[in-house]
CSV table of N, CA and C in Angstrom, one decimal:
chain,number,residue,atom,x,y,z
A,23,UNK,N,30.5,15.0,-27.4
A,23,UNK,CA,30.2,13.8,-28.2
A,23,UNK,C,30.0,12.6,-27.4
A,24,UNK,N,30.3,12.3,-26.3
A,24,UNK,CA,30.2,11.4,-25.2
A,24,UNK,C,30.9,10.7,-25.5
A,25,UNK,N,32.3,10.7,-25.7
A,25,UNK,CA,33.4,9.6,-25.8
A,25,UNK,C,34.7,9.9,-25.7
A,26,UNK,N,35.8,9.0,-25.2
A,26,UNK,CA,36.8,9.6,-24.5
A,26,UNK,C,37.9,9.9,-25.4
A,27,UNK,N,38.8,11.2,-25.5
A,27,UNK,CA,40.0,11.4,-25.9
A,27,UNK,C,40.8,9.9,-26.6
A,28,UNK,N,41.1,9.1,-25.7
A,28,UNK,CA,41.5,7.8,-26.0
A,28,UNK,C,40.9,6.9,-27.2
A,29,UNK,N,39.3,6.8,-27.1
A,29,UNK,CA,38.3,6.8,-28.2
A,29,UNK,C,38.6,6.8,-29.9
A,30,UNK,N,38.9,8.9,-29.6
A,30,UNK,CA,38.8,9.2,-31.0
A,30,UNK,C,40.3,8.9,-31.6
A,31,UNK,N,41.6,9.0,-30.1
A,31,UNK,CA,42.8,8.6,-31.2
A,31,UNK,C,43.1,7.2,-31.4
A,32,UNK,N,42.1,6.7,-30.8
A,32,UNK,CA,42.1,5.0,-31.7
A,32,UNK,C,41.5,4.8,-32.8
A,33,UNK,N,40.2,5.8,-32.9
A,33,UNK,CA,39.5,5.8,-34.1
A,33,UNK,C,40.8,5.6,-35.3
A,34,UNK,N,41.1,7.1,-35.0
A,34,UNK,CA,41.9,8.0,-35.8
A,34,UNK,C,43.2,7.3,-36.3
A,35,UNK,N,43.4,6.3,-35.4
A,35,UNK,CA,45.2,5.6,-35.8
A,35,UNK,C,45.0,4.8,-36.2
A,36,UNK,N,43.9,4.0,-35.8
A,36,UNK,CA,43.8,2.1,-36.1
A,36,UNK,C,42.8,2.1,-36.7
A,37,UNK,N,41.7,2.5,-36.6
A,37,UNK,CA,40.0,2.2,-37.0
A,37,UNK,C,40.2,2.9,-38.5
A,38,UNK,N,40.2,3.9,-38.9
A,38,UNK,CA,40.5,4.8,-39.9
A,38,UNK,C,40.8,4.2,-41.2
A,39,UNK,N,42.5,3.7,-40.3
A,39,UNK,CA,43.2,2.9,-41.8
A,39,UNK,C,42.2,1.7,-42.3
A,40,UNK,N,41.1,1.3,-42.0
A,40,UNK,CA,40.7,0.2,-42.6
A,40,UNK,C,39.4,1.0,-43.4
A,41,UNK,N,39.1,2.0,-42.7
A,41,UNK,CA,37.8,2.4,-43.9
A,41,UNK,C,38.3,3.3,-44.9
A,42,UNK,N,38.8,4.4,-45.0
A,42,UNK,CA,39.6,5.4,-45.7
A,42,UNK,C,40.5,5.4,-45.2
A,43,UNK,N,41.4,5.1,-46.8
A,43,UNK,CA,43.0,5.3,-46.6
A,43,UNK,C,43.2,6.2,-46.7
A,44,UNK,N,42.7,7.6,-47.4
A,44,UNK,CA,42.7,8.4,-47.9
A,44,UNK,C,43.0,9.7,-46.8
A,45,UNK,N,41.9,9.6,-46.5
A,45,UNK,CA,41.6,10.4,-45.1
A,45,UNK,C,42.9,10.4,-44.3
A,46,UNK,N,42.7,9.0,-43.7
A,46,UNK,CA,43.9,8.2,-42.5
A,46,UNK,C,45.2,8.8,-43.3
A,47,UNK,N,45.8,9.0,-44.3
A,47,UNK,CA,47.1,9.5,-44.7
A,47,UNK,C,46.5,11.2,-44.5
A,48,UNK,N,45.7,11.3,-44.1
A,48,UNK,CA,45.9,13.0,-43.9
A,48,UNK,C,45.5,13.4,-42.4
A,49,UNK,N,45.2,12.5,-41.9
A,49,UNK,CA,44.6,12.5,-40.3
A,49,UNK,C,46.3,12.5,-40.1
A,50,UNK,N,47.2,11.1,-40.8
A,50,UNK,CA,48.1,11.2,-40.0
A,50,UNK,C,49.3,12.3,-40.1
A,51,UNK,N,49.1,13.0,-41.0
A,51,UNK,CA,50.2,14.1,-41.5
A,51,UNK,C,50.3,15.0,-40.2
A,52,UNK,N,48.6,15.5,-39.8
A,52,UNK,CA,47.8,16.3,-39.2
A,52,UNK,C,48.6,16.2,-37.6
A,53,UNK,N,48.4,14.6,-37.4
A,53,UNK,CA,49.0,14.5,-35.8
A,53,UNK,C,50.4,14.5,-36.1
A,54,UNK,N,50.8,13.9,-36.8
A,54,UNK,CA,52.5,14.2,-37.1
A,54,UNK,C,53.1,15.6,-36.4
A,55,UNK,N,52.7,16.4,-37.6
A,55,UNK,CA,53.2,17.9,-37.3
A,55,UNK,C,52.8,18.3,-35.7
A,56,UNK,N,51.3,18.0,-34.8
A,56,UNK,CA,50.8,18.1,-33.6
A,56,UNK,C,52.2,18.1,-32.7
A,57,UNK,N,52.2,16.4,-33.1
A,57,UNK,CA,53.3,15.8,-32.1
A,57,UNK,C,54.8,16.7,-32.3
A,58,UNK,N,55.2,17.1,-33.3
A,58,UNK,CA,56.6,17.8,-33.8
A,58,UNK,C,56.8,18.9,-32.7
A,59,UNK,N,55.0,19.4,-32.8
A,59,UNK,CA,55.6,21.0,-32.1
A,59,UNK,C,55.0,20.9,-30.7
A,60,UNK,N,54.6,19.5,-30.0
A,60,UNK,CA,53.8,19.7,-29.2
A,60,UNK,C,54.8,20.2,-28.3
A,61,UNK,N,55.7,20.1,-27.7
A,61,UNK,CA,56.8,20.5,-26.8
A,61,UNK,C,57.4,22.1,-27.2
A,62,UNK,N,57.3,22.4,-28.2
A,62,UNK,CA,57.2,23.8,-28.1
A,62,UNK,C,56.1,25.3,-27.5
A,63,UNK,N,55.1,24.6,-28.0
A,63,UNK,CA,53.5,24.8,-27.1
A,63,UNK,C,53.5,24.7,-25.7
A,64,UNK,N,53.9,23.6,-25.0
A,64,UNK,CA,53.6,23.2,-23.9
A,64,UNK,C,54.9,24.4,-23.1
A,65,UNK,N,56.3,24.4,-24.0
A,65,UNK,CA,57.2,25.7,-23.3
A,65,UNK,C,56.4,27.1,-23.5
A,66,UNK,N,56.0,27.2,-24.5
A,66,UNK,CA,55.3,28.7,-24.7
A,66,UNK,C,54.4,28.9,-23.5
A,67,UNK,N,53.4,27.8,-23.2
A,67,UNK,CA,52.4,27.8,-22.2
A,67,UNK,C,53.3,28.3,-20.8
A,68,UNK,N,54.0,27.5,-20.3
A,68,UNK,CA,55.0,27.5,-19.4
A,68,UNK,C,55.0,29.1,-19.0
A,69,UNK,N,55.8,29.5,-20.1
A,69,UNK,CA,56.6,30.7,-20.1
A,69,UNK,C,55.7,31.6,-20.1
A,70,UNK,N,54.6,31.4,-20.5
A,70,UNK,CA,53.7,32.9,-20.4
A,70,UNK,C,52.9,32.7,-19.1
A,71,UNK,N,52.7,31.5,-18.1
A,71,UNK,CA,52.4,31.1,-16.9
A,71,UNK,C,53.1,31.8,-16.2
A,72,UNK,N,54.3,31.8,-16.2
A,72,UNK,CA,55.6,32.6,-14.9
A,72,UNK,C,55.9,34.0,-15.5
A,73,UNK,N,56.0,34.0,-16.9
A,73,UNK,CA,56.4,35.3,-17.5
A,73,UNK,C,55.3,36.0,-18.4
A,74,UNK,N,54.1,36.3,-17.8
A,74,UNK,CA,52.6,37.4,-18.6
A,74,UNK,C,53.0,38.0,-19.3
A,75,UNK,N,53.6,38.7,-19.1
A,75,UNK,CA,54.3,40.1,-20.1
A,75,UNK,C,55.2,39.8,-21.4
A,76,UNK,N,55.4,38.8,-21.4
A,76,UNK,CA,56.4,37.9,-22.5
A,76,UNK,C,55.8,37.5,-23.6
């Protein structure tokens, strides 16, 4: 799309809530839960990096 990571979660956090609120309360549910499990993902990744067979 030619625009940076940084970009779309500013769209997404700040820019959003002024056009649809609607949306923006479901964009943010969406990163919410992201953010919850992001640390569980990033161990799983981890773990199947050192441990394949796991």
């Amino acid at each position: 799309f030619g625009i940076s990571k940084s970009t779309v979660h500013k769209d997404l956090t700040q820019r959003l809530k002024r056009q649809n609120r609607a949306l923006y309360n479901s964009v943010q549910k969406v990163l919410q839960v992201n953010k919850e499990e992001r640390h569980l993902r990033g161990g799983a990744a981890t773990r199947q990096k050192y441990h394949p067979s796991t």
